[in-house]
Coordinates of N, CA and C and ligand atoms in Angstrom, one line a residue:
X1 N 2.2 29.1 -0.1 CA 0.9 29.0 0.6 C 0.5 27.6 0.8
X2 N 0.3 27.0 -0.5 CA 0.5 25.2 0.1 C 1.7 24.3 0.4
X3 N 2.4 25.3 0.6 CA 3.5 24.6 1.3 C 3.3 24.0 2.7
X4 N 2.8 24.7 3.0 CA 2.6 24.2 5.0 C 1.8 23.0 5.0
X5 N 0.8 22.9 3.7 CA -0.4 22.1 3.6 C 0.7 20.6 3.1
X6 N 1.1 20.8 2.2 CA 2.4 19.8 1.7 C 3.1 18.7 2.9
X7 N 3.8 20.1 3.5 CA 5.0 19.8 4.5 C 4.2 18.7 5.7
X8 N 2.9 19.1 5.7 CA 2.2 18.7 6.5 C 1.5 17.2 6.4
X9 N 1.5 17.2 5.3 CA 1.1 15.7 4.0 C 2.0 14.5 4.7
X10 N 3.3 15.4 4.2 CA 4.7 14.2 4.2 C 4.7 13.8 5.6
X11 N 5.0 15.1 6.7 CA 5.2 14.3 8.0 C 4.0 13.1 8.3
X12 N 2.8 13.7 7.7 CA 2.0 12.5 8.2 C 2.1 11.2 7.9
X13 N 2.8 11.3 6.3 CA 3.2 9.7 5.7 C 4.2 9.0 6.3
X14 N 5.2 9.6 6.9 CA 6.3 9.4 7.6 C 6.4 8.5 8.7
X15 N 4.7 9.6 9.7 CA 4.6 8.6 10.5 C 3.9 7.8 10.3
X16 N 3.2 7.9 9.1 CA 2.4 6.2 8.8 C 3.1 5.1 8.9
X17 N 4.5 5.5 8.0 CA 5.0 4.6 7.3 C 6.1 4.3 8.4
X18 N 6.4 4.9 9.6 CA 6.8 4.5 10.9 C 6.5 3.4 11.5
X19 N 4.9 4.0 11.6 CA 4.0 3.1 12.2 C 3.1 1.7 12.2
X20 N 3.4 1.6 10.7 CA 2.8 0.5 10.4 C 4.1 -0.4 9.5
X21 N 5.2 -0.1 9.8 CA 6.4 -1.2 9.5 C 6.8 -1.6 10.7
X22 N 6.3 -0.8 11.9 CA 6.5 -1.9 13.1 C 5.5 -2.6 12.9
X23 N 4.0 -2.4 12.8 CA 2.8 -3.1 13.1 C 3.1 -4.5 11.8
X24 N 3.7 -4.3 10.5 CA 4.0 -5.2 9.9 C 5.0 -6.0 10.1
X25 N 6.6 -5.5 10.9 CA 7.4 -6.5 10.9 C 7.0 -7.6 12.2
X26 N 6.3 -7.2 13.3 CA 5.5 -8.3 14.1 C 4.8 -9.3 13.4
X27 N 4.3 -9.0 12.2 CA 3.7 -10.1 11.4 C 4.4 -11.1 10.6
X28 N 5.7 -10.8 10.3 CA 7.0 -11.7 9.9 C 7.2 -12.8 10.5
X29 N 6.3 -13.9 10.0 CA 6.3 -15.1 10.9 C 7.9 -16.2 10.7
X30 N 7.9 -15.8 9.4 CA 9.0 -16.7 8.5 C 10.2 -15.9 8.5
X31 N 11.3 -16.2 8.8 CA 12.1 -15.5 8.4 C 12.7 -15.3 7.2
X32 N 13.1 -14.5 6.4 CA 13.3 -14.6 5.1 C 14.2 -15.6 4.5
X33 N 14.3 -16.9 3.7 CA 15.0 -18.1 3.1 C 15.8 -17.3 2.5
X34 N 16.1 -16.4 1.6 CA 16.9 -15.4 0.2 C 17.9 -15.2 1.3
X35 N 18.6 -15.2 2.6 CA 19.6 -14.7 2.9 C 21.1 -14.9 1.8
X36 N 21.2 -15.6 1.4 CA 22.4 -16.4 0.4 C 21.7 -16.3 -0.9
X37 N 21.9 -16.2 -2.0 CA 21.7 -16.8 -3.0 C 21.4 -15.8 -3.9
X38 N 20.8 -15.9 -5.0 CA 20.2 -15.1 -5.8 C 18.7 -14.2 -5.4
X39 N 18.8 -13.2 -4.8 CA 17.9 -12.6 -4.5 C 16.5 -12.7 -5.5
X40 N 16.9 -12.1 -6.9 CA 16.1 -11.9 -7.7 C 15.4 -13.0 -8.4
X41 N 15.8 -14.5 -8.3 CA 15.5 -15.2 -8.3 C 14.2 -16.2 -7.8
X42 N 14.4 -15.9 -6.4 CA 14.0 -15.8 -4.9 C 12.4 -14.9 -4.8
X43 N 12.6 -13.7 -5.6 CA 11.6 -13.6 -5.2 C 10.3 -13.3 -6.6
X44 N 10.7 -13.4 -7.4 CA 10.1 -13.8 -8.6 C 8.9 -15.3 -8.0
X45 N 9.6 -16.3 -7.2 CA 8.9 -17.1 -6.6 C 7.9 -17.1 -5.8
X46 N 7.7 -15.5 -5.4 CA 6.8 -15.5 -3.8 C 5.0 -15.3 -4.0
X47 N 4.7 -16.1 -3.3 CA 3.3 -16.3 -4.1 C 2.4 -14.7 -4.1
X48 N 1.7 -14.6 -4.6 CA 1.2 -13.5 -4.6 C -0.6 -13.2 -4.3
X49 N -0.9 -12.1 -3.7 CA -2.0 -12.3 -2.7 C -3.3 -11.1 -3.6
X50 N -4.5 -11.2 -3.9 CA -5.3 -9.9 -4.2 C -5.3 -9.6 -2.8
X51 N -5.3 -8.1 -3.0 CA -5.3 -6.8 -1.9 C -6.7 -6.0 -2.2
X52 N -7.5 -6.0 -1.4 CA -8.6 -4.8 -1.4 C -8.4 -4.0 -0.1
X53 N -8.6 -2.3 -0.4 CA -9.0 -1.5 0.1 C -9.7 -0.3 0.1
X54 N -9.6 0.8 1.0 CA -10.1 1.9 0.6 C -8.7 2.8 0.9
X55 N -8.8 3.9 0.0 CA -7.6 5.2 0.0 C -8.2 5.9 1.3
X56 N -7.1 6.3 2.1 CA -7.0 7.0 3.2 C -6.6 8.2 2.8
X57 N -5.3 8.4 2.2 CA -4.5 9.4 1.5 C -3.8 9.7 0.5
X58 N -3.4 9.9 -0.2 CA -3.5 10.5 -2.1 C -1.7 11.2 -1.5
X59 N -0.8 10.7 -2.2 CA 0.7 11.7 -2.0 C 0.9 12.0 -3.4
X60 N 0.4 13.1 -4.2 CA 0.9 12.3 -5.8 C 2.1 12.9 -5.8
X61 N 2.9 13.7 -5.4 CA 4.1 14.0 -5.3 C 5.2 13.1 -5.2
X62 N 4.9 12.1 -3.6 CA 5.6 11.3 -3.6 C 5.3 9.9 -4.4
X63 N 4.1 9.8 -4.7 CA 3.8 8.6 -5.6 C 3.4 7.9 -4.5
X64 N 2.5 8.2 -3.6 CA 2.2 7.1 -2.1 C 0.8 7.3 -1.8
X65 N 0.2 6.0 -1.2 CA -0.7 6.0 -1.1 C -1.1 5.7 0.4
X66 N -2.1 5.8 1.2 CA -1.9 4.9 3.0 C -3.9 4.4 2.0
X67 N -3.5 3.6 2.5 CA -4.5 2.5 2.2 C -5.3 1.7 3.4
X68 N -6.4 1.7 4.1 CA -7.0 1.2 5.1 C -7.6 -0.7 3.9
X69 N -6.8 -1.5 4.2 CA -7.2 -2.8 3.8 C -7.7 -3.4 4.4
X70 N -8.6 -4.3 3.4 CA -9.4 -5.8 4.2 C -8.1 -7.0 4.9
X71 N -8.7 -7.7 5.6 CA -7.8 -9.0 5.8 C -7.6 -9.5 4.1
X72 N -6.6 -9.2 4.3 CA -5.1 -10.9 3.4 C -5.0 -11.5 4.1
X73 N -5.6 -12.6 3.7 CA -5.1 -14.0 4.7 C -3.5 -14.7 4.3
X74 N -3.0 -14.4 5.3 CA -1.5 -15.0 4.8 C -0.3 -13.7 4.4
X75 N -1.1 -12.9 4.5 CA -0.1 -11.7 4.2 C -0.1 -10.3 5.1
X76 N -1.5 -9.9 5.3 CA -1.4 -8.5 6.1 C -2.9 -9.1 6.7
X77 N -2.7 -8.8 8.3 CA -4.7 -8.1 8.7 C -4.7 -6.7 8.4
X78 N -6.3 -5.9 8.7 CA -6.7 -5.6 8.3 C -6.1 -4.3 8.8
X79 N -5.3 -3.2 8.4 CA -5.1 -1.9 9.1 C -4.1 -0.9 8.0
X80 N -4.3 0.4 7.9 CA -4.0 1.3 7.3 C -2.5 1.6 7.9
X81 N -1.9 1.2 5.9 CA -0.6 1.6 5.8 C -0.5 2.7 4.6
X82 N 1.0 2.7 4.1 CA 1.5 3.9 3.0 C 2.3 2.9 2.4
X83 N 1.8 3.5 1.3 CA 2.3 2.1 -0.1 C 2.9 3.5 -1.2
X84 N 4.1 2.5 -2.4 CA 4.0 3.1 -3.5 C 3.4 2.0 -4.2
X85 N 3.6 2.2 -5.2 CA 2.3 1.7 -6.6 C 3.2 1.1 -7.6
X86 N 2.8 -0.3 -8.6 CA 3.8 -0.1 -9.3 C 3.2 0.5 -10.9
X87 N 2.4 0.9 -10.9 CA 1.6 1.7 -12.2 C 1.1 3.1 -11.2
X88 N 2.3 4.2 -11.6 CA 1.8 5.6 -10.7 C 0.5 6.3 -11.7
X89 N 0.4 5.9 -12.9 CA -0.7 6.5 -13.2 C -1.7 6.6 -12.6
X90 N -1.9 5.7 -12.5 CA -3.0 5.7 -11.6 C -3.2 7.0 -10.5
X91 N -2.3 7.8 -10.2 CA -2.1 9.1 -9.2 C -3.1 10.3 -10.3
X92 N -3.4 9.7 -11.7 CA -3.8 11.0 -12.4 C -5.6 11.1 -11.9
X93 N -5.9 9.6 -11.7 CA -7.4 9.7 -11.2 C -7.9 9.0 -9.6
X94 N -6.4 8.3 -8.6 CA -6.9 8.4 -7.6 C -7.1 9.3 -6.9
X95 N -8.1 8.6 -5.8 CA -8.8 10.0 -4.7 C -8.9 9.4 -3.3
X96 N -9.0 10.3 -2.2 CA -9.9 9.7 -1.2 C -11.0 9.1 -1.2
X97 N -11.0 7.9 -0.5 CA -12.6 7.6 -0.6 C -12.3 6.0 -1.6
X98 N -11.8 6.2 -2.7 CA -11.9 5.2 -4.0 C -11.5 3.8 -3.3
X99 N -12.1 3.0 -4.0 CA -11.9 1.4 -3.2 C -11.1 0.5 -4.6
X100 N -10.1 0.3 -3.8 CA -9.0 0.0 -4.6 C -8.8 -1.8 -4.3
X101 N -8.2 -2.5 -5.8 CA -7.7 -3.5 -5.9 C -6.1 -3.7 -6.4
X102 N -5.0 -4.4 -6.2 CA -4.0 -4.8 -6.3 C -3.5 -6.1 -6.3
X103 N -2.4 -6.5 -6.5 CA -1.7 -7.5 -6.4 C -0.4 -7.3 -5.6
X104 N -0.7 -8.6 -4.5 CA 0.8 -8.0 -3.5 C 1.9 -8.9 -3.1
X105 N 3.0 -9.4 -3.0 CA 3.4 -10.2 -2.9 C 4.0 -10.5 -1.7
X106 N 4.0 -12.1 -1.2 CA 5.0 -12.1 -0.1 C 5.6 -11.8 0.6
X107 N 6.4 -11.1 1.7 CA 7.4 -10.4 2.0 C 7.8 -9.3 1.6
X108 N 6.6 -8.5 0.9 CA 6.7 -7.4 0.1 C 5.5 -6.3 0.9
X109 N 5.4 -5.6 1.8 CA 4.8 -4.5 2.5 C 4.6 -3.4 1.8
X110 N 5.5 -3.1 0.6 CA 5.8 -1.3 1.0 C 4.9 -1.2 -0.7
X111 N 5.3 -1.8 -1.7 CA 4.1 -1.7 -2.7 C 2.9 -2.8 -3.5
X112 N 1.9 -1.6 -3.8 CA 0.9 -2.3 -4.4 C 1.0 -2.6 -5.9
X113 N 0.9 -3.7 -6.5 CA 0.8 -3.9 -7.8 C -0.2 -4.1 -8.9
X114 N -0.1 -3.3 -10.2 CA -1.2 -3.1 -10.9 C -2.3 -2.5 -10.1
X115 N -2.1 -1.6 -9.1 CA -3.5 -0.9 -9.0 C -4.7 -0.6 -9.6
X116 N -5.6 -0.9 -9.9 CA -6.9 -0.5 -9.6 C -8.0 -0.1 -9.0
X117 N -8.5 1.3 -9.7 CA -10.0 1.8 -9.1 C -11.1 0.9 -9.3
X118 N -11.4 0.5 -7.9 CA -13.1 -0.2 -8.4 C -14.2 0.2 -8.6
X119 N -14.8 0.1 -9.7 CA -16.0 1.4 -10.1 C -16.8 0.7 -9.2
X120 N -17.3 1.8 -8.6 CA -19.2 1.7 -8.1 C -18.9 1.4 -6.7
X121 N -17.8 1.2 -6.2 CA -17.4 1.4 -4.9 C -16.6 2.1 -4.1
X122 N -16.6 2.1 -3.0 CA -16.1 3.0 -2.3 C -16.0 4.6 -2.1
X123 N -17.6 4.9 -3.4 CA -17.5 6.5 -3.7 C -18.1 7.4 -2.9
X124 N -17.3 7.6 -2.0 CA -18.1 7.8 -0.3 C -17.6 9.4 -0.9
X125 N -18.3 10.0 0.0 CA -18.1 11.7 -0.3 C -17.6 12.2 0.9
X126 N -17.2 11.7 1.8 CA -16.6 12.1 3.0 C -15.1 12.1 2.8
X127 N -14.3 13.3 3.5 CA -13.2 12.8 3.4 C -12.5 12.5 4.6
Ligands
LIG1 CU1 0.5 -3.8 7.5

């Protein structure tokens, strides 16, 4: 019975996550230096940016989030993507609505790090 509801979840993250790694790779101003060398190295180095937004959509299945963010200056403007996390606990008390902080790195799109819920904001009751 929540299957259709589910199936319906995923395709939407899909095409989030379509849609906004074109809207991100346009913003690749640099091309990436790590072609050669020690990757892991490489990017242990890459500076790293706070991230504020609000939750658009909740996957706890897949462990994904689509996140409408403020401007990162230097890293992302302002527009709703699908992220994974790198603390999924956090899936036990995020929601719609919740206004979230992270850490994100350089050249790095696809996840948010150390997530956190920001109390006393973003507790909109709309979904
Ligand atoms: Cu983006």
């Amino acid at each position: 019975v929540a299957r259709t509801g589910t199936n319906r979840l995923v395709a939407l993250l899909g095409a989030f996550a379509v849609a906004t790694a074109a809207a991100c790779a346009r913003r690749t101003d640099k091309p990436a230096a790590e072609t050669t060398g020690t990757a892991a190295s490489t990017a242990q180095a890459k500076a790293s940016h706070v991230f504020h937004g609000t939750v658009t959509l909740v996957d706890t299945t897949a462990k994904a989030l689509s996140v409408a963010n403020e401007n990162v200056p230097g890293w992302m403007s302002p527009m709703t993507m699908t992220y994974t996390v790198s603390n999924p606990e956090v899936f036990a008390s995020i929601k719609v609505g919740d206004h979230i902080s992270a850490t994100v790195y350089d050249g790095d799109f696809r996840t948010l790090y150390d997530v956190k819920i920001d109390a006393g904001a973003g507790k909109t009751t709309s979904r």
